[in-house]
Amino acid sequence: MSATPITGTLHRLLGPGEPEVSCEVCFAELDRYVDAEVLGQDADAAVPGMRAHLAGCPACREEHESLEALVTSQ
């Protein structure tokens, strides 16, 4: 996901609230994040920055929702 001029400006003004996660990192760490969520652990601590990335990236959010649905249906 590339930054837009608005997100770039906000980032410069507000600074990074959490570590930035790329789509590549998101897909690599999504299993661990969902496992932590399902087990009732602190998923945000398990993969810092993931929650913010999922909030802003529709493709990764869809993958998260699909994986979460798959894991919880078993």
mmCIF file of C-alpha atoms in Angstrom, residues 8-74:
data_model
loop_
_atom_site.group_PDB
_atom_site.id
_atom_site.type_symbol
_atom_site.label_atom_id
_atom_site.label_comp_id
_atom_site.label_asym_id
_atom_site.label_seq_id
_atom_site.Cartn_x
_atom_site.Cartn_y
_atom_site.Cartn_z
ATOM 1 C CA GLY A 8 2.095 11.424 4.232
ATOM 2 C CA THR A 9 1.221 14.840 5.663
ATOM 3 C CA LEU A 10 -0.592 13.301 8.628
ATOM 4 C CA HIS A 11 2.356 11.011 9.294
ATOM 5 C CA ARG A 12 4.747 13.975 9.324
ATOM 6 C CA LEU A 13 2.455 15.994 11.600
ATOM 7 C CA LEU A 14 1.451 13.273 14.026
ATOM 8 C CA GLY A 15 4.427 10.964 13.804
ATOM 9 C CA PRO A 16 4.108 7.217 13.759
ATOM 10 C CA GLY A 17 1.721 6.045 16.469
ATOM 11 C CA GLU A 18 2.680 2.441 15.877
ATOM 12 C CA PRO A 19 5.354 0.785 13.778
ATOM 13 C CA GLU A 20 4.396 0.783 10.128
ATOM 14 C CA VAL A 21 3.533 -2.607 8.674
ATOM 15 C CA SER A 22 3.742 -3.226 4.935
ATOM 16 C CA CYS A 23 1.395 -5.559 3.091
ATOM 17 C CA GLU A 24 4.276 -8.028 2.775
ATOM 18 C CA VAL A 25 4.840 -8.056 6.539
ATOM 19 C CA CYS A 26 1.094 -8.206 7.122
ATOM 20 C CA PHE A 27 0.694 -11.350 5.040
ATOM 21 C CA ALA A 28 3.763 -12.928 6.676
ATOM 22 C CA GLU A 29 2.524 -12.209 10.220
ATOM 23 C CA LEU A 30 -1.229 -12.600 9.746
ATOM 24 C CA ASP A 31 -1.326 -16.178 11.078
ATOM 25 C CA ARG A 32 0.387 -15.134 14.298
ATOM 26 C CA TYR A 33 -1.887 -12.112 14.692
ATOM 27 C CA VAL A 34 -5.087 -14.122 14.189
ATOM 28 C CA ASP A 35 -3.848 -16.894 16.504
ATOM 29 C CA ALA A 36 -3.276 -14.310 19.236
ATOM 30 C CA GLU A 37 -6.753 -12.838 18.687
ATOM 31 C CA VAL A 38 -8.451 -16.232 18.803
ATOM 32 C CA LEU A 39 -6.534 -17.267 21.928
ATOM 33 C CA GLY A 40 -7.557 -14.040 23.681
ATOM 34 C CA GLN A 41 -3.988 -12.752 23.766
ATOM 35 C CA ASP A 42 -2.834 -9.226 23.007
ATOM 36 C CA ALA A 43 -2.652 -9.415 19.215
ATOM 37 C CA ASP A 44 -1.429 -5.806 19.021
ATOM 38 C CA ALA A 45 1.558 -6.711 21.187
ATOM 39 C CA ALA A 46 2.185 -9.851 19.120
ATOM 40 C CA VAL A 47 2.415 -7.858 15.885
ATOM 41 C CA PRO A 48 2.770 -4.122 16.584
ATOM 42 C CA GLY A 49 1.273 -1.938 13.886
ATOM 43 C CA MET A 50 -0.908 -4.672 12.412
ATOM 44 C CA ARG A 51 -4.202 -3.203 13.655
ATOM 45 C CA ALA A 52 -3.429 0.164 12.045
ATOM 46 C CA HIS A 53 -2.424 -1.495 8.794
ATOM 47 C CA LEU A 54 -5.602 -3.586 8.683
ATOM 48 C CA ALA A 55 -7.685 -0.464 9.310
ATOM 49 C CA GLY A 56 -6.156 1.252 6.295
ATOM 50 C CA CYS A 57 -5.661 -1.586 3.814
ATOM 51 C CA PRO A 58 -8.801 -3.181 2.345
ATOM 52 C CA ALA A 59 -6.931 -6.103 0.742
ATOM 53 C CA CYS A 60 -5.173 -7.105 3.957
ATOM 54 C CA ARG A 61 -8.323 -6.523 6.004
ATOM 55 C CA GLU A 62 -10.241 -8.890 3.713
ATOM 56 C CA GLU A 63 -7.515 -11.522 4.107
ATOM 57 C CA HIS A 64 -7.635 -11.066 7.893
ATOM 58 C CA GLU A 65 -11.408 -11.447 7.990
ATOM 59 C CA SER A 66 -11.246 -14.583 5.824
ATOM 60 C CA LEU A 67 -8.529 -16.181 7.931
ATOM 61 C CA GLU A 68 -10.283 -15.269 11.171
ATOM 62 C CA ALA A 69 -13.552 -16.787 9.884
ATOM 63 C CA LEU A 70 -11.736 -19.952 8.830
ATOM 64 C CA VAL A 71 -9.959 -20.359 12.166
ATOM 65 C CA THR A 72 -13.037 -19.678 14.287
ATOM 66 C CA SER A 73 -15.222 -22.048 12.247
ATOM 67 C CA GLN A 74 -13.073 -25.047 13.179
#
